[in-house]
Short mmCIF file of C-alpha atoms in Angstrom, two decimals:
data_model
loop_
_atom_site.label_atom_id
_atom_site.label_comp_id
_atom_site.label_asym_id
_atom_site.label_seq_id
_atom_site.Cartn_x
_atom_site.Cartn_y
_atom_site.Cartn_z
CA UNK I 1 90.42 88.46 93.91
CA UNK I 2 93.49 88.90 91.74
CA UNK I 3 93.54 92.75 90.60
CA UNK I 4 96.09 95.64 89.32
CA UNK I 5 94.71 99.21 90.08
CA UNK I 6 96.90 101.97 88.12
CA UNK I 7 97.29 105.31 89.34
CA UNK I 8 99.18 108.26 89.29
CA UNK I 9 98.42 109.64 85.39
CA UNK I 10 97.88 113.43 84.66
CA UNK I 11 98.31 116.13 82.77
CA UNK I 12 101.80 117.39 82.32
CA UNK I 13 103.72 119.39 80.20
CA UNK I 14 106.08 118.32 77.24
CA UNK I 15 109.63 117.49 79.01
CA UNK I 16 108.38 116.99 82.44
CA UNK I 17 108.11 113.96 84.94
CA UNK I 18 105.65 111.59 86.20
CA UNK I 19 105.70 108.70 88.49
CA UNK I 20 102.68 105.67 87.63
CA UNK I 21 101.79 103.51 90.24
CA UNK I 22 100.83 99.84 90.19
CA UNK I 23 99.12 98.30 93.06
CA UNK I 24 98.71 94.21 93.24
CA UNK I 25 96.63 92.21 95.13
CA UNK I 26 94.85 88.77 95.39
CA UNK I 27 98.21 86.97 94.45
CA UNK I 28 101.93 86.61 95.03
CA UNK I 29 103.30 89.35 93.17
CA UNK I 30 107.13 88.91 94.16
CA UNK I 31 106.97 85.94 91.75
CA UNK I 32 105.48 87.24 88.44
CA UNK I 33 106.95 88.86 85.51
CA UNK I 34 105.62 92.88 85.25
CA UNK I 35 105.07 95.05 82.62
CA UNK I 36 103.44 97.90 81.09
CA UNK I 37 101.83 98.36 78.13
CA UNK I 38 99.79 101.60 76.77
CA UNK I 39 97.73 102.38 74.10
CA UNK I 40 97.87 106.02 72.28
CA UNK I 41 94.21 107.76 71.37
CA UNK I 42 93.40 105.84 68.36
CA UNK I 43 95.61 103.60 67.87
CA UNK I 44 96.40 100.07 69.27
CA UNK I 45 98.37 98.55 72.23
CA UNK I 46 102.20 99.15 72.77
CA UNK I 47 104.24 97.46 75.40
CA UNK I 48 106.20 100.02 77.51
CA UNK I 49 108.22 97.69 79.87
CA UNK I 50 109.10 94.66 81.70
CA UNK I 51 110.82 94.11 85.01
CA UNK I 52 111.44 90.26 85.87
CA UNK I 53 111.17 88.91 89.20
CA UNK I 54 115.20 89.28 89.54
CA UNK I 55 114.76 92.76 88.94
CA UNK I 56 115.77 92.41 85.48
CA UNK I 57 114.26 95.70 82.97
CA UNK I 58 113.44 95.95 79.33
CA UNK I 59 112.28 98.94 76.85
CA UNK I 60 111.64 99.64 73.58
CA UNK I 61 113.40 102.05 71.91
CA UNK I 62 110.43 104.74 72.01
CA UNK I 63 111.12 105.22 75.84
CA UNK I 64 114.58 103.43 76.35
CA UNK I 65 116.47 105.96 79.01
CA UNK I 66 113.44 108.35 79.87
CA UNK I 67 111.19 105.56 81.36
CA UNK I 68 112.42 103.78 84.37
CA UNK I 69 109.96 100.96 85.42
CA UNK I 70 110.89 99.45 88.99
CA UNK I 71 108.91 97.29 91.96
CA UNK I 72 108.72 97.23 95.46
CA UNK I 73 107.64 93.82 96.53
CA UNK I 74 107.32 94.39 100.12
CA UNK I 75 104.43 96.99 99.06
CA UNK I 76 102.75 95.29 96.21
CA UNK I 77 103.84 97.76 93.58
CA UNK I 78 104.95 97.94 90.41
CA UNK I 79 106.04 101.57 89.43
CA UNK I 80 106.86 103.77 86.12
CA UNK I 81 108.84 106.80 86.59
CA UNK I 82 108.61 108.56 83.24
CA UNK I 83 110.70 111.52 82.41
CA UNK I 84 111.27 113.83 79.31
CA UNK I 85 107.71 113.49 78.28
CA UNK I 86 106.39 113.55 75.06
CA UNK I 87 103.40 114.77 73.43
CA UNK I 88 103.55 111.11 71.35
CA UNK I 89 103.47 109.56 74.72
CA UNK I 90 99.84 110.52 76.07
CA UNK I 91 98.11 107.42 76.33
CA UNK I 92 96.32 105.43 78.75
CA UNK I 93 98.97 103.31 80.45
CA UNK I 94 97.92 99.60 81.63
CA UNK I 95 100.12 97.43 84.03
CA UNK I 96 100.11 93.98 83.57
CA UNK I 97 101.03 90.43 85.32
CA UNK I 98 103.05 88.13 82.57
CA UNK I 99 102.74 84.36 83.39
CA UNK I 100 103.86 80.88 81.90
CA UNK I 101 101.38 78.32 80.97
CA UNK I 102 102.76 75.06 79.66
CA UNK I 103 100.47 72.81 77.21
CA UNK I 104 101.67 70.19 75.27
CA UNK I 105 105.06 70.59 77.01
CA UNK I 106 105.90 73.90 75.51
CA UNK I 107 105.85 76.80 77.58
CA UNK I 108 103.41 79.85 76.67
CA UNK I 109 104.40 83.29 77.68
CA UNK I 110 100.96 85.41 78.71
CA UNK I 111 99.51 88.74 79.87
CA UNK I 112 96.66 87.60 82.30
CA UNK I 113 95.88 90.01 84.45
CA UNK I 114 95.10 93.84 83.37
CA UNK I 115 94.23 96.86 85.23
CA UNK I 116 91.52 99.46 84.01
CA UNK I 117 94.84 102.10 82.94
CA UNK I 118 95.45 105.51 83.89
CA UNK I 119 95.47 108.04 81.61
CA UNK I 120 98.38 110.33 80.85
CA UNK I 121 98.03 113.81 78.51
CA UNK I 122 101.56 115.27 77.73
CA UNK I 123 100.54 118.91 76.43
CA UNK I 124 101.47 122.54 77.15
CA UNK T 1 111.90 92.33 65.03
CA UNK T 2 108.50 90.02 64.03
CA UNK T 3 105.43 92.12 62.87
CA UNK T 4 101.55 91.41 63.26
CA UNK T 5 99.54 92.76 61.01
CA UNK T 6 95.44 91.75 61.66
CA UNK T 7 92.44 91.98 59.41
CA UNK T 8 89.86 92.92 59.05
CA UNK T 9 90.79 96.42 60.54
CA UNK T 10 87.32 97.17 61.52
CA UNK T 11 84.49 94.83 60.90
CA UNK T 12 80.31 95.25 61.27
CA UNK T 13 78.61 92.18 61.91
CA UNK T 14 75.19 91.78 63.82
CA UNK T 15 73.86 89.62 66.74
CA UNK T 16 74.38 86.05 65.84
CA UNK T 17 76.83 86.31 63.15
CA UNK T 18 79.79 83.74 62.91
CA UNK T 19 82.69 86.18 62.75
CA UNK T 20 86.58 85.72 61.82
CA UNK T 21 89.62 87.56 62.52
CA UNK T 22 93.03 86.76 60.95
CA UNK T 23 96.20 87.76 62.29
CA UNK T 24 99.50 87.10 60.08
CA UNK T 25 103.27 87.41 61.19
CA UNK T 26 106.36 87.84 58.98
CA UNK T 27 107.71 85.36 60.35
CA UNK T 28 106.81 81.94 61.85
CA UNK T 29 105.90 81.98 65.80
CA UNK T 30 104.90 78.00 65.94
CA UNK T 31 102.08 78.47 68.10
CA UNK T 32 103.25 81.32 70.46
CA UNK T 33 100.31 83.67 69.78
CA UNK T 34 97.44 85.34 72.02
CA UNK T 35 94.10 86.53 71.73
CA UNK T 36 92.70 89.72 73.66
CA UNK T 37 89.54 91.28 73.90
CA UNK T 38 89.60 95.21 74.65
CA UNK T 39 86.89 97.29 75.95
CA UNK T 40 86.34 101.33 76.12
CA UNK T 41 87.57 102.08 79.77
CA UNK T 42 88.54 98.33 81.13
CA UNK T 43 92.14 96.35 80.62
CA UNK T 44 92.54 94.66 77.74
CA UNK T 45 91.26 90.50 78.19
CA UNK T 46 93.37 87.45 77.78
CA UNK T 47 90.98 85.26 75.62
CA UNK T 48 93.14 82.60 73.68
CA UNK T 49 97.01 81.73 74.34
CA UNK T 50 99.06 79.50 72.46
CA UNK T 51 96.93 80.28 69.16
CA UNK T 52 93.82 78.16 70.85
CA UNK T 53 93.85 77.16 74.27
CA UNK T 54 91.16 79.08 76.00
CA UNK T 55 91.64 81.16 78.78
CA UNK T 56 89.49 80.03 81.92
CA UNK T 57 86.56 81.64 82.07
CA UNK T 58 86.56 82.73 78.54
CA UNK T 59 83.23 81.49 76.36
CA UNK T 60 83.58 78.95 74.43
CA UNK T 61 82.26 80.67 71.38
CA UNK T 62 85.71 82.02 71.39
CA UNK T 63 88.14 79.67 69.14
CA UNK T 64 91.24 80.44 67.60
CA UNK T 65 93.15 78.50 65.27
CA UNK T 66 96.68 78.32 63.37
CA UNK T 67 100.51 78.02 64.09
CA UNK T 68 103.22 79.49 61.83
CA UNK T 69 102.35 82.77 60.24
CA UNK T 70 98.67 82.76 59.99
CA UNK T 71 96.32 82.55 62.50
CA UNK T 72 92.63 83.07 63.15
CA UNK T 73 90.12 83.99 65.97
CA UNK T 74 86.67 82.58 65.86
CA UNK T 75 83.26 83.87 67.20
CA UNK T 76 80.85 81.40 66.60
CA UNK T 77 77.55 83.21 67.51
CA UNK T 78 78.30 86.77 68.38
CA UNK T 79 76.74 88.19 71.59
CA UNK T 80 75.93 91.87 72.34
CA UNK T 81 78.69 91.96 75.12
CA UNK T 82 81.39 90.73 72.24
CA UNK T 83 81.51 94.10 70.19
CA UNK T 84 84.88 95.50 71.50
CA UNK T 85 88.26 95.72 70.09
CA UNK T 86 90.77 92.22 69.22
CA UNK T 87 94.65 92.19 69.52
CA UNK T 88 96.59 89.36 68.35
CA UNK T 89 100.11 89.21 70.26
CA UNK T 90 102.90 87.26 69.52
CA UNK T 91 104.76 85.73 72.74
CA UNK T 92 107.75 84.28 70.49
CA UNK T 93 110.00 87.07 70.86
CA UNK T 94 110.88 88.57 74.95
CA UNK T 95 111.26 91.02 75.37
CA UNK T 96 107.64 91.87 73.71
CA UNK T 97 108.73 94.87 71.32
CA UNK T 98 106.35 95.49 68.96
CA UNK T 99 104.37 91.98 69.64
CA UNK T 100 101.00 93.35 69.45
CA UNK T 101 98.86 94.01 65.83
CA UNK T 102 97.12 96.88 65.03
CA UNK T 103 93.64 95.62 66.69
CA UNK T 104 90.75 94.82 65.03
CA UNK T 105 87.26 96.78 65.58
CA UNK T 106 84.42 94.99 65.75
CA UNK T 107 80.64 96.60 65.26
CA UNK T 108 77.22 96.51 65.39
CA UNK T 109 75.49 96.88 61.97
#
């Protein structure tokens, strides 16, 4: 069975450090596209980040140079390391596995495969 | 950057009911747009890519429609297990900054 299981999220105070864990499984996850995306109480979904199967990273401006996201193929894993927190960051973080479909001979970009988040509080 | 912006932003409809949700971008993404379903406690669900191709394993009382700016998901009959949350996503733009719209909540009345 293809699945991503989070873990890792917590409570922890405004400016300090925590490391999210993504664990893959059912499929070959050297050779998909990563990212995560998270969703703040109330509102909707925001993507996070992206690492390519090169190793290649990408971040919005919100977290671009406090979040590091990185993978260790050999273990499965896709990781966040997120730093200078926020109290606008708590949110339940999702990884995610991006894949190409092609119909009609165009290529389509997807998210296909979620995991069930793990939640992160930033508060004093 | 492109922007999604989806409406209804919350919707009550009952058992049974034919249900639409429109998603609009400011500016034309050809066909490069996904559906997702999201449920309290679970990972959002792929349900439609490339504005109407179903995902497998999605219901086909699912159906989405468009290309361009506007853009429409479908529930023909709606089922109890359907009341949940829609995204629309745009997939025209990598890397996907600010892709998503605002969701759309769907009820029981």
């Amino acid at each position: 069975e293809v699945q991503l299981v989070e873990s890792g999220g917590g409570l922890v105070q405004p400016g300090g450090s925590l490391r999210l864990s993504c664990a893959a499984s059912g499929f070959t996850f050297s050779s998909y596209d990563m990212h995560w995306v998270r969703q703040v109480p109330g509102k909707g979904l925001e993507w996070v980040s992206t690492i390519g199967t090169s190793g290649d990273t990408y971040y919005p401006g919100s977290v671009k140079g406090r979040f590091t996201i990185s993978r260790e193929n050999a273990k499965n894993s896709l990781y966040l390391q997120m730093n200078s927190l926020r109290a606008g960051d708590t949110a339940v973080y999702y990884c995610a596995r991006g894949d190409q479909l092609v119909r009609n001979y165009f290529y389509y970009y997807i998210l296909d495969v979620w995991g069930q988040g793990t939640t992160v509080t930033v508060s004093s | 950057d492109i922007q999604m912006t989806q409406s209804p932003s919350s919707l009550s409809a009952s058992v049974g009911d034919r249900v639409t949700i429109t998603c609009r971008a400011s500016q034309s993404i050809s066909r490069y747009l996904n559906w997702f379903q999201h449920k309290p406690g679970k990972g959002p669900k792929l349900l439609i890519y490339a504005a109407s191709s179903l995902q497998s394993g999605v219901p086909s009382r699912f159906s989405g429609s468009g290309s361009g700016t506007d853009f429409t998901l479908t529930i023909s009959s709606l089922q109890p297990e359907d009341f949940a949350t829609y995204y629309c996503q745009q997939s025209y733009s990598n890397p996907p900054e600010n892709s998503f719209g605002q969701g759309t909540k769907l009820e029981i009345k």
